[in-house]
């Protein structure tokens, strides 16, 4: 038989016998470190903190309840109209601030029940050696005043109020018409009642000797057929202290002789006084209308006045260039015009042509 070797067991490490070992010193117990605050459970609260939280929660509840009660009370009182408007609340709550905004009130002065009479001031009888010069009062414009005897408006007032030609002649200029023509005209009788004169313009002529004042008179009843208003010229001359109404201007505007010329194609020229309005454009059915300008004639300067007639002249003519230079188109001015029928350009389409114009506005 084959002898198998017996495995050798490892030697066990045995501690040396107790009696041969050194004595071991006793170990001290190290106390465990105190737990950090984070180790303290969250549920742990001090008694004082609990009481403070209870008080705070109770205060907020009370405040919210009071606010709610105030709002409800205000709504109820507002519904019953027992509370003032919201704008007056600050003045009710803070009356002192309201007084400051208004400003300090003047303190009332105590009156003396027994006032002392004032000391009489001695009157000086001797005039001062160097009296102050008195400022001259401005002289009213006679163009606007009724109270001045020798004013244009006063003369116009007497002219309109006169009942006969004899009473009216002292306030009229001497025109080109004869005495018989004047007696057969409307100047020989009374005029209908009129409204106060409307001032139009005042012109001083180039010679500075005469002044022309223009008024528009509106009558309550027609002065003549289709004549409800008329522009009147009053002339003030340096040689005559009494202003006078221009007789020829008055009768030309009243009678409007250009209207009779519209009915009669006479080759003779006609000169008359009128109110003129110019226009640089022409759309009428006349020869060479695209190069023509127009003059429109009126009885007065009112914008609502109906035109009496229309005459034409070339846009490049010296007459229209002078008129355009001194007067704005569309503006009405007084003037003397000479017109005649033009039958040569197109006999089938005759038209009134302007051959002369004069006006104080063009000088």
mmCIF file of C-alpha atoms in Angstrom:
data_model
loop_
_atom_site.group_PDB
_atom_site.id
_atom_site.type_symbol
_atom_site.label_atom_id
_atom_site.label_comp_id
_atom_site.label_asym_id
_atom_site.label_seq_id
_atom_site.Cartn_x
_atom_site.Cartn_y
_atom_site.Cartn_z
ATOM 1 C CA UNK A 1 0.000 0.000 0.000
ATOM 2 C CA UNK A 2 1.092 3.344 -0.863
ATOM 3 C CA UNK A 3 1.466 5.509 2.036
ATOM 4 C CA UNK A 4 -0.181 8.866 1.445
ATOM 5 C CA UNK A 5 1.297 11.666 3.348
ATOM 6 C CA UNK A 6 -0.907 13.222 5.814
ATOM 7 C CA UNK A 7 -1.523 16.933 5.035
ATOM 8 C CA UNK A 8 0.048 19.221 7.445
ATOM 9 C CA UNK A 9 -2.374 21.555 9.035
ATOM 10 C CA UNK A 10 -1.402 25.097 9.333
ATOM 11 C CA UNK A 11 -0.179 26.179 12.560
ATOM 12 C CA UNK A 12 -2.704 28.118 14.390
ATOM 13 C CA UNK A 13 -1.547 31.464 15.676
ATOM 14 C CA UNK A 14 -2.169 31.366 19.277
ATOM 15 C CA UNK A 15 -1.711 34.265 21.547
ATOM 16 C CA UNK A 16 0.842 33.839 24.153
ATOM 17 C CA UNK A 17 -0.380 32.774 27.445
ATOM 18 C CA UNK A 18 -2.008 35.382 29.572
ATOM 19 C CA UNK A 19 0.504 35.001 32.188
ATOM 20 C CA UNK A 20 3.296 35.884 29.862
ATOM 21 C CA UNK A 21 1.390 38.957 28.279
ATOM 22 C CA UNK A 22 1.788 42.586 29.408
ATOM 23 C CA UNK A 23 -1.009 44.165 31.435
ATOM 24 C CA UNK A 24 -3.436 46.384 29.405
ATOM 25 C CA UNK A 25 -4.361 49.772 30.777
ATOM 26 C CA UNK A 26 -8.068 50.402 31.272
ATOM 27 C CA UNK A 27 -9.666 52.516 28.479
ATOM 28 C CA UNK A 28 -11.695 55.644 29.263
ATOM 29 C CA UNK A 29 -15.062 56.117 27.657
ATOM 30 C CA UNK A 30 -15.028 59.178 25.327
ATOM 31 C CA UNK A 31 -18.315 61.004 25.560
ATOM 32 C CA UNK A 32 -20.216 61.345 22.284
ATOM 33 C CA UNK A 33 -20.250 64.873 20.779
ATOM 34 C CA UNK A 34 -23.435 66.810 21.250
ATOM 35 C CA UNK A 35 -25.872 66.676 18.406
ATOM 36 C CA UNK A 36 -25.984 69.609 16.036
ATOM 37 C CA UNK A 37 -29.161 71.741 15.859
ATOM 38 C CA UNK A 38 -29.902 70.088 12.555
ATOM 39 C CA UNK A 39 -30.049 66.776 14.351
ATOM 40 C CA UNK A 40 -32.753 68.169 16.575
ATOM 41 C CA UNK A 41 -36.116 66.973 15.328
ATOM 42 C CA UNK A 42 -38.192 69.644 13.577
ATOM 43 C CA UNK A 43 -41.183 68.880 15.650
ATOM 44 C CA UNK A 44 -39.449 70.136 18.746
ATOM 45 C CA UNK A 45 -40.602 73.719 19.561
ATOM 46 C CA UNK A 46 -40.092 75.867 22.533
ATOM 47 C CA UNK A 47 -43.183 76.857 24.467
ATOM 48 C CA UNK A 48 -42.535 80.608 23.958
ATOM 49 C CA UNK A 49 -42.561 80.298 20.127
ATOM 50 C CA UNK A 50 -45.896 78.555 20.187
ATOM 51 C CA UNK A 51 -47.484 81.351 22.167
ATOM 52 C CA UNK A 52 -46.082 84.073 19.827
ATOM 53 C CA UNK A 53 -47.413 82.263 16.765
ATOM 54 C CA UNK A 54 -50.825 81.988 18.318
ATOM 55 C CA UNK A 55 -50.871 85.707 19.104
ATOM 56 C CA UNK A 56 -49.746 86.691 15.577
ATOM 57 C CA UNK A 57 -52.350 84.532 13.914
ATOM 58 C CA UNK A 58 -55.020 86.013 16.154
ATOM 59 C CA UNK A 59 -53.974 89.622 15.350
ATOM 60 C CA UNK A 60 -54.085 89.101 11.572
ATOM 61 C CA UNK A 61 -57.502 87.510 11.850
ATOM 62 C CA UNK A 62 -58.767 90.464 13.850
ATOM 63 C CA UNK A 63 -57.305 93.015 11.401
ATOM 64 C CA UNK A 64 -58.821 91.296 8.373
ATOM 65 C CA UNK A 65 -62.171 91.103 10.115
ATOM 66 C CA UNK A 66 -62.098 94.830 10.951
ATOM 67 C CA UNK A 67 -61.225 95.726 7.350
ATOM 68 C CA UNK A 68 -64.071 93.589 6.064
ATOM 69 C CA UNK A 69 -66.449 95.136 8.593
ATOM 70 C CA UNK A 70 -65.393 98.666 7.566
ATOM 71 C CA UNK A 71 -65.986 97.971 3.869
ATOM 72 C CA UNK A 72 -69.392 96.443 4.531
ATOM 73 C CA UNK A 73 -70.394 99.396 6.743
ATOM 74 C CA UNK A 74 -69.295 101.930 4.123
ATOM 75 C CA UNK A 75 -71.251 100.164 1.392
ATOM 76 C CA UNK A 76 -74.374 100.094 3.547
ATOM 77 C CA UNK A 77 -74.086 103.760 4.488
ATOM 78 C CA UNK A 78 -73.401 104.732 0.876
ATOM 79 C CA UNK A 79 -76.498 102.862 -0.224
ATOM 80 C CA UNK A 80 -78.509 104.790 2.390
ATOM 81 C CA UNK A 81 -76.898 108.118 1.323
ATOM 82 C CA UNK A 82 -75.579 108.649 4.823
ATOM 83 C CA UNK A 83 -71.955 109.096 3.865
ATOM 84 C CA UNK A 84 -70.546 112.110 1.931
ATOM 85 C CA UNK A 85 -68.996 111.926 -1.509
ATOM 86 C CA UNK A 86 -65.555 110.328 -1.605
ATOM 87 C CA UNK A 87 -63.963 113.605 -2.708
ATOM 88 C CA UNK A 88 -65.035 115.277 0.533
ATOM 89 C CA UNK A 89 -63.730 112.535 2.807
ATOM 90 C CA UNK A 90 -60.161 113.918 3.044
ATOM 91 C CA UNK A 91 -61.482 117.322 4.059
ATOM 92 C CA UNK A 92 -63.684 115.672 6.697
ATOM 93 C CA UNK A 93 -60.881 113.556 8.096
ATOM 94 C CA UNK A 94 -58.191 116.237 7.873
ATOM 95 C CA UNK A 95 -59.894 119.639 8.177
ATOM 96 C CA UNK A 96 -56.615 121.338 9.013
ATOM 97 C CA UNK A 97 -55.021 120.260 5.718
ATOM 98 C CA UNK A 98 -58.087 121.526 3.841
ATOM 99 C CA UNK A 99 -57.687 124.920 5.430
ATOM 100 C CA UNK A 100 -54.047 125.021 4.441
ATOM 101 C CA UNK A 101 -54.916 124.361 0.780
ATOM 102 C CA UNK A 102 -57.488 127.132 0.786
ATOM 103 C CA UNK A 103 -54.939 129.546 2.188
ATOM 104 C CA UNK A 104 -54.987 131.454 5.412
ATOM 105 C CA UNK A 105 -58.124 133.381 5.985
ATOM 106 C CA UNK A 106 -57.898 137.038 6.770
ATOM 107 C CA UNK A 107 -58.115 137.496 10.489
ATOM 108 C CA UNK A 108 -61.035 139.541 11.549
ATOM 109 C CA UNK A 109 -60.126 142.922 12.874
ATOM 110 C CA UNK A 110 -61.578 144.053 16.096
ATOM 111 C CA UNK A 111 -63.555 147.193 15.592
ATOM 112 C CA UNK A 112 -63.364 149.915 18.106
ATOM 113 C CA UNK A 113 -66.855 150.822 19.340
ATOM 114 C CA UNK A 114 -65.647 154.345 19.921
ATOM 115 C CA UNK A 115 -63.521 155.256 16.859
ATOM 116 C CA UNK A 116 -61.383 158.326 16.946
ATOM 117 C CA UNK A 117 -62.393 160.878 14.310
ATOM 118 C CA UNK A 118 -59.697 161.440 11.647
ATOM 119 C CA UNK A 119 -57.583 164.530 11.833
ATOM 120 C CA UNK A 120 -58.766 167.065 9.238
ATOM 121 C CA UNK A 121 -56.251 167.674 6.447
ATOM 122 C CA UNK A 122 -55.531 171.339 5.828
ATOM 123 C CA UNK A 123 -56.538 172.506 2.360
ATOM 124 C CA UNK A 124 -53.839 174.264 0.395
ATOM 125 C CA UNK A 125 -55.132 177.408 -1.253
ATOM 126 C CA UNK A 126 -51.894 178.308 -3.038
ATOM 127 C CA UNK A 127 -51.642 176.515 -6.404
ATOM 128 C CA UNK A 128 -48.459 174.563 -7.048
ATOM 129 C CA UNK A 129 -45.677 176.427 -8.747
ATOM 130 C CA UNK A 130 -45.137 173.754 -11.431
ATOM 131 C CA UNK A 131 -48.431 171.975 -12.108
ATOM 132 C CA UNK A 132 -48.186 168.654 -13.938
ATOM 133 C CA UNK A 133 -49.248 168.914 -17.573
ATOM 134 C CA UNK A 134 -52.599 167.377 -18.323
ATOM 135 C CA UNK A 135 -52.720 164.586 -20.864
ATOM 136 C CA UNK A 136 -54.947 165.482 -23.787
ATOM 137 C CA UNK A 137 -57.881 163.127 -24.263
ATOM 138 C CA UNK A 138 -57.891 161.246 -27.587
ATOM 139 C CA UNK A 139 -60.129 162.760 -30.218
ATOM 140 C CA UNK A 140 -62.840 160.338 -31.352
ATOM 141 C CA UNK A 141 -62.747 159.265 -34.972
ATOM 142 C CA UNK A 142 -65.409 161.239 -36.882
ATOM 143 C CA UNK A 143 -65.746 158.245 -39.210
ATOM 144 C CA UNK A 144 -67.236 156.252 -36.341
ATOM 145 C CA UNK A 145 -68.988 158.824 -34.129
ATOM 146 C CA UNK A 146 -72.591 159.980 -34.366
ATOM 147 C CA UNK A 147 -72.319 162.673 -31.737
ATOM 148 C CA UNK A 148 -69.964 164.895 -33.735
ATOM 149 C CA UNK A 149 -71.903 167.357 -35.852
ATOM 150 C CA UNK A 150 -69.440 167.449 -38.748
ATOM 151 C CA UNK A 151 -68.761 163.736 -39.090
ATOM 152 C CA UNK A 152 -69.468 161.527 -42.138
ATOM 153 C CA UNK A 153 -71.879 159.374 -40.167
ATOM 154 C CA UNK A 154 -73.799 162.405 -38.899
ATOM 155 C CA UNK A 155 -74.162 163.787 -42.433
ATOM 156 C CA UNK A 156 -75.322 160.381 -43.647
ATOM 157 C CA UNK A 157 -77.876 160.260 -40.844
ATOM 158 C CA UNK A 158 -79.347 163.645 -41.875
ATOM 159 C CA UNK A 159 -79.292 162.601 -45.540
ATOM 160 C CA UNK A 160 -81.338 159.473 -44.834
ATOM 161 C CA UNK A 161 -83.764 161.223 -42.447
ATOM 162 C CA UNK A 162 -84.603 164.148 -44.757
ATOM 163 C CA UNK A 163 -88.134 164.199 -46.132
ATOM 164 C CA UNK A 164 -87.637 166.546 -49.097
ATOM 165 C CA UNK A 165 -84.961 167.372 -51.618
ATOM 166 C CA UNK A 166 -84.477 170.857 -50.149
ATOM 167 C CA UNK A 167 -83.769 169.399 -46.699
ATOM 168 C CA UNK A 168 -81.411 166.844 -48.202
ATOM 169 C CA UNK A 169 -79.408 169.092 -50.547
ATOM 170 C CA UNK A 170 -77.220 170.564 -47.791
ATOM 171 C CA UNK A 171 -75.803 167.059 -47.270
ATOM 172 C CA UNK A 172 -75.360 166.222 -51.004
ATOM 173 C CA UNK A 173 -72.585 166.974 -53.497
ATOM 174 C CA UNK A 174 -73.285 168.697 -56.793
ATOM 175 C CA UNK A 175 -73.364 165.982 -59.408
ATOM 176 C CA UNK A 176 -73.702 165.960 -63.174
ATOM 177 C CA UNK A 177 -77.487 165.679 -63.065
ATOM 178 C CA UNK A 178 -79.685 168.706 -63.466
ATOM 179 C CA UNK A 179 -82.110 170.062 -60.888
ATOM 180 C CA UNK A 180 -85.066 168.627 -62.818
ATOM 181 C CA UNK A 181 -83.492 165.164 -62.860
ATOM 182 C CA UNK A 182 -82.925 165.397 -59.106
ATOM 183 C CA UNK A 183 -86.540 166.419 -58.477
ATOM 184 C CA UNK A 184 -87.778 163.492 -60.554
ATOM 185 C CA UNK A 185 -85.514 161.043 -58.700
ATOM 186 C CA UNK A 186 -85.999 159.288 -55.413
ATOM 187 C CA UNK A 187 -84.050 162.064 -53.682
ATOM 188 C CA UNK A 188 -87.117 164.313 -53.692
ATOM 189 C CA UNK A 189 -89.046 162.175 -51.213
ATOM 190 C CA UNK A 190 -88.582 160.358 -47.896
ATOM 191 C CA UNK A 191 -86.616 157.139 -47.651
ATOM 192 C CA UNK A 192 -87.912 154.018 -45.924
ATOM 193 C CA UNK A 193 -86.612 153.258 -42.474
ATOM 194 C CA UNK A 194 -83.145 151.694 -42.483
ATOM 195 C CA UNK A 195 -80.894 149.725 -40.172
ATOM 196 C CA UNK A 196 -77.774 151.329 -38.671
ATOM 197 C CA UNK A 197 -75.131 151.959 -41.359
ATOM 198 C CA UNK A 198 -72.456 149.320 -41.772
ATOM 199 C CA UNK A 199 -68.955 150.731 -42.074
ATOM 200 C CA UNK A 200 -67.114 149.422 -45.135
ATOM 201 C CA UNK A 201 -63.905 151.403 -45.699
ATOM 202 C CA UNK A 202 -62.260 154.788 -45.460
ATOM 203 C CA UNK A 203 -59.981 156.086 -48.232
ATOM 204 C CA UNK A 204 -57.773 159.150 -48.300
ATOM 205 C CA UNK A 205 -57.228 160.323 -51.856
ATOM 206 C CA UNK A 206 -53.806 160.935 -53.335
ATOM 207 C CA UNK A 207 -54.109 164.728 -53.085
ATOM 208 C CA UNK A 208 -54.836 164.374 -49.309
ATOM 209 C CA UNK A 209 -57.563 166.984 -49.672
ATOM 210 C CA UNK A 210 -60.557 164.652 -49.712
ATOM 211 C CA UNK A 211 -61.453 161.593 -47.675
ATOM 212 C CA UNK A 212 -64.012 159.052 -48.855
ATOM 213 C CA UNK A 213 -65.985 157.047 -46.304
ATOM 214 C CA UNK A 214 -68.128 154.121 -47.467
ATOM 215 C CA UNK A 215 -71.193 152.730 -45.701
ATOM 216 C CA UNK A 216 -73.669 150.019 -46.658
ATOM 217 C CA UNK A 217 -77.291 150.925 -45.893
ATOM 218 C CA UNK A 218 -79.871 148.155 -45.496
ATOM 219 C CA UNK A 219 -83.496 149.295 -45.690
ATOM 220 C CA UNK A 220 -86.326 147.623 -43.825
ATOM 221 C CA UNK A 221 -88.497 147.931 -46.944
ATOM 222 C CA UNK A 222 -87.140 148.207 -50.523
ATOM 223 C CA UNK A 223 -85.878 151.661 -51.451
ATOM 224 C CA UNK A 224 -86.729 150.929 -55.075
ATOM 225 C CA UNK A 225 -87.555 147.867 -57.139
ATOM 226 C CA UNK A 226 -85.226 145.045 -56.070
ATOM 227 C CA UNK A 227 -83.100 147.507 -54.059
ATOM 228 C CA UNK A 228 -82.894 146.473 -50.408
ATOM 229 C CA UNK A 229 -79.347 147.646 -49.657
ATOM 230 C CA UNK A 230 -76.981 150.180 -51.136
ATOM 231 C CA UNK A 231 -73.406 151.339 -50.597
ATOM 232 C CA UNK A 232 -73.132 155.095 -50.022
ATOM 233 C CA UNK A 233 -70.015 157.271 -50.372
ATOM 234 C CA UNK A 234 -69.555 160.278 -48.045
ATOM 235 C CA UNK A 235 -66.893 162.786 -49.101
ATOM 236 C CA UNK A 236 -65.062 164.953 -46.564
ATOM 237 C CA UNK A 237 -63.334 167.902 -48.186
ATOM 238 C CA UNK A 238 -60.771 170.233 -46.676
ATOM 239 C CA UNK A 239 -62.577 173.187 -48.242
ATOM 240 C CA UNK A 240 -65.943 172.279 -46.712
ATOM 241 C CA UNK A 241 -66.461 171.495 -43.055
ATOM 242 C CA UNK A 242 -69.629 169.464 -43.674
ATOM 243 C CA UNK A 243 -69.149 165.961 -45.170
ATOM 244 C CA UNK A 244 -71.555 165.283 -48.023
ATOM 245 C CA UNK A 245 -73.011 162.225 -49.744
ATOM 246 C CA UNK A 246 -71.764 161.710 -53.321
ATOM 247 C CA UNK A 247 -74.930 162.258 -55.376
ATOM 248 C CA UNK A 248 -73.689 160.692 -58.623
ATOM 249 C CA UNK A 249 -72.371 157.599 -56.834
ATOM 250 C CA UNK A 250 -75.696 157.189 -54.997
ATOM 251 C CA UNK A 251 -77.867 157.484 -58.115
ATOM 252 C CA UNK A 252 -75.585 155.339 -60.309
ATOM 253 C CA UNK A 253 -75.731 152.467 -57.814
ATOM 254 C CA UNK A 254 -79.470 152.953 -57.317
ATOM 255 C CA UNK A 255 -80.439 153.218 -60.996
ATOM 256 C CA UNK A 256 -77.694 150.832 -62.306
ATOM 257 C CA UNK A 257 -77.573 152.149 -65.938
ATOM 258 C CA UNK A 258 -75.502 149.138 -66.975
ATOM 259 C CA UNK A 259 -78.617 146.971 -66.655
ATOM 260 C CA UNK A 260 -80.291 149.024 -69.391
ATOM 261 C CA UNK A 261 -77.228 148.594 -71.592
ATOM 262 C CA UNK A 262 -77.697 144.816 -71.367
ATOM 263 C CA UNK A 263 -81.033 145.246 -73.146
ATOM 264 C CA UNK A 264 -79.725 147.530 -75.898
ATOM 265 C CA UNK A 265 -76.723 146.648 -78.079
ATOM 266 C CA UNK A 266 -75.640 150.235 -78.499
ATOM 267 C CA UNK A 267 -72.145 150.866 -79.860
ATOM 268 C CA UNK A 268 -71.795 153.956 -77.679
ATOM 269 C CA UNK A 269 -69.652 153.571 -74.524
ATOM 270 C CA UNK A 270 -71.208 153.988 -71.102
ATOM 271 C CA UNK A 271 -69.468 155.405 -68.023
ATOM 272 C CA UNK A 272 -70.922 154.825 -64.545
ATOM 273 C CA UNK A 273 -69.907 154.344 -60.903
ATOM 274 C CA UNK A 274 -70.350 150.968 -59.293
ATOM 275 C CA UNK A 275 -68.870 148.336 -56.969
ATOM 276 C CA UNK A 276 -66.323 146.186 -58.830
ATOM 277 C CA UNK A 277 -65.153 142.625 -58.261
ATOM 278 C CA UNK A 278 -62.495 141.177 -60.561
ATOM 279 C CA UNK A 279 -61.765 137.591 -61.575
ATOM 280 C CA UNK A 280 -58.775 136.339 -63.578
ATOM 281 C CA UNK A 281 -60.694 133.354 -64.959
ATOM 282 C CA UNK A 282 -63.476 133.249 -67.507
ATOM 283 C CA UNK A 283 -65.619 130.247 -68.430
ATOM 284 C CA UNK A 284 -68.393 132.169 -70.210
ATOM 285 C CA UNK A 285 -69.364 131.594 -73.807
ATOM 286 C CA UNK A 286 -67.526 134.531 -75.358
ATOM 287 C CA UNK A 287 -64.705 134.723 -77.935
ATOM 288 C CA UNK A 288 -61.232 133.936 -76.541
ATOM 289 C CA UNK A 289 -62.662 133.118 -73.121
ATOM 290 C CA UNK A 290 -59.490 131.286 -72.050
ATOM 291 C CA UNK A 291 -57.513 134.552 -72.240
ATOM 292 C CA UNK A 292 -60.182 136.858 -70.823
ATOM 293 C CA UNK A 293 -60.714 138.270 -67.325
ATOM 294 C CA UNK A 294 -64.017 139.384 -65.839
ATOM 295 C CA UNK A 295 -65.312 142.453 -63.970
ATOM 296 C CA UNK A 296 -68.548 141.911 -62.043
ATOM 297 C CA UNK A 297 -70.644 144.917 -60.958
ATOM 298 C CA UNK A 298 -72.714 145.181 -57.730
ATOM 299 C CA UNK A 299 -74.832 147.715 -55.837
ATOM 300 C CA UNK A 300 -73.161 147.049 -52.484
ATOM 301 C CA UNK A 301 -70.258 145.240 -50.880
ATOM 302 C CA UNK A 302 -72.284 142.521 -49.196
ATOM 303 C CA UNK A 303 -71.233 139.018 -50.132
ATOM 304 C CA UNK A 304 -74.892 138.045 -50.685
ATOM 305 C CA UNK A 305 -75.537 140.836 -53.223
ATOM 306 C CA UNK A 306 -76.736 139.833 -56.670
ATOM 307 C CA UNK A 307 -74.531 140.960 -59.596
ATOM 308 C CA UNK A 308 -75.853 143.687 -61.911
ATOM 309 C CA UNK A 309 -73.797 142.802 -64.979
ATOM 310 C CA UNK A 310 -70.450 141.402 -66.176
ATOM 311 C CA UNK A 311 -67.887 142.917 -68.539
ATOM 312 C CA UNK A 312 -64.693 141.418 -69.969
ATOM 313 C CA UNK A 313 -61.133 142.456 -70.791
ATOM 314 C CA UNK A 314 -57.964 140.650 -71.815
ATOM 315 C CA UNK A 315 -55.845 139.181 -69.041
ATOM 316 C CA UNK A 316 -52.678 140.725 -70.462
ATOM 317 C CA UNK A 317 -54.222 144.173 -70.923
ATOM 318 C CA UNK A 318 -52.691 147.114 -68.986
ATOM 319 C CA UNK A 319 -56.046 147.773 -67.303
ATOM 320 C CA UNK A 320 -56.274 144.310 -65.782
ATOM 321 C CA UNK A 321 -52.572 144.217 -64.852
ATOM 322 C CA UNK A 322 -53.017 147.492 -62.958
ATOM 323 C CA UNK A 323 -56.130 146.167 -61.269
ATOM 324 C CA UNK A 324 -54.394 142.922 -60.365
ATOM 325 C CA UNK A 325 -51.383 144.785 -58.945
ATOM 326 C CA UNK A 326 -53.340 147.045 -56.584
ATOM 327 C CA UNK A 327 -56.267 144.837 -55.707
ATOM 328 C CA UNK A 328 -56.688 141.193 -54.781
ATOM 329 C CA UNK A 329 -59.034 139.296 -57.127
ATOM 330 C CA UNK A 330 -62.339 138.635 -55.408
ATOM 331 C CA UNK A 331 -62.205 141.855 -53.338
ATOM 332 C CA UNK A 332 -64.882 144.462 -54.030
ATOM 333 C CA UNK A 333 -63.850 148.067 -54.523
ATOM 334 C CA UNK A 334 -65.682 151.242 -55.614
ATOM 335 C CA UNK A 335 -64.779 152.662 -58.989
ATOM 336 C CA UNK A 336 -65.822 154.309 -62.235
ATOM 337 C CA UNK A 337 -66.010 152.004 -65.245
ATOM 338 C CA UNK A 338 -66.440 152.612 -68.984
ATOM 339 C CA UNK A 339 -67.823 149.728 -71.063
ATOM 340 C CA UNK A 340 -69.100 149.184 -74.593
ATOM 341 C CA UNK A 341 -70.372 146.308 -76.720
ATOM 342 C CA UNK A 342 -67.739 144.364 -78.673
ATOM 343 C CA UNK A 343 -69.300 143.283 -81.962
ATOM 344 C CA UNK A 344 -66.124 142.722 -83.999
ATOM 345 C CA UNK A 345 -64.502 139.522 -82.623
ATOM 346 C CA UNK A 346 -67.611 137.461 -83.229
ATOM 347 C CA UNK A 347 -70.809 139.286 -84.220
ATOM 348 C CA UNK A 348 -72.851 136.247 -83.236
ATOM 349 C CA UNK A 349 -71.454 136.408 -79.668
ATOM 350 C CA UNK A 350 -71.347 140.059 -78.582
ATOM 351 C CA UNK A 351 -70.057 140.886 -75.079
ATOM 352 C CA UNK A 352 -69.477 143.947 -72.905
ATOM 353 C CA UNK A 353 -65.855 145.013 -73.039
ATOM 354 C CA UNK A 354 -64.129 147.153 -70.403
ATOM 355 C CA UNK A 355 -62.401 150.125 -72.038
ATOM 356 C CA UNK A 356 -61.655 152.193 -68.927
ATOM 357 C CA UNK A 357 -61.535 151.912 -65.140
ATOM 358 C CA UNK A 358 -60.748 154.375 -62.351
ATOM 359 C CA UNK A 359 -60.712 153.809 -58.599
ATOM 360 C CA UNK A 360 -59.038 155.453 -55.591
ATOM 361 C CA UNK A 361 -57.776 151.988 -54.702
ATOM 362 C CA UNK A 362 -55.723 151.887 -57.918
ATOM 363 C CA UNK A 363 -53.857 155.142 -57.325
#
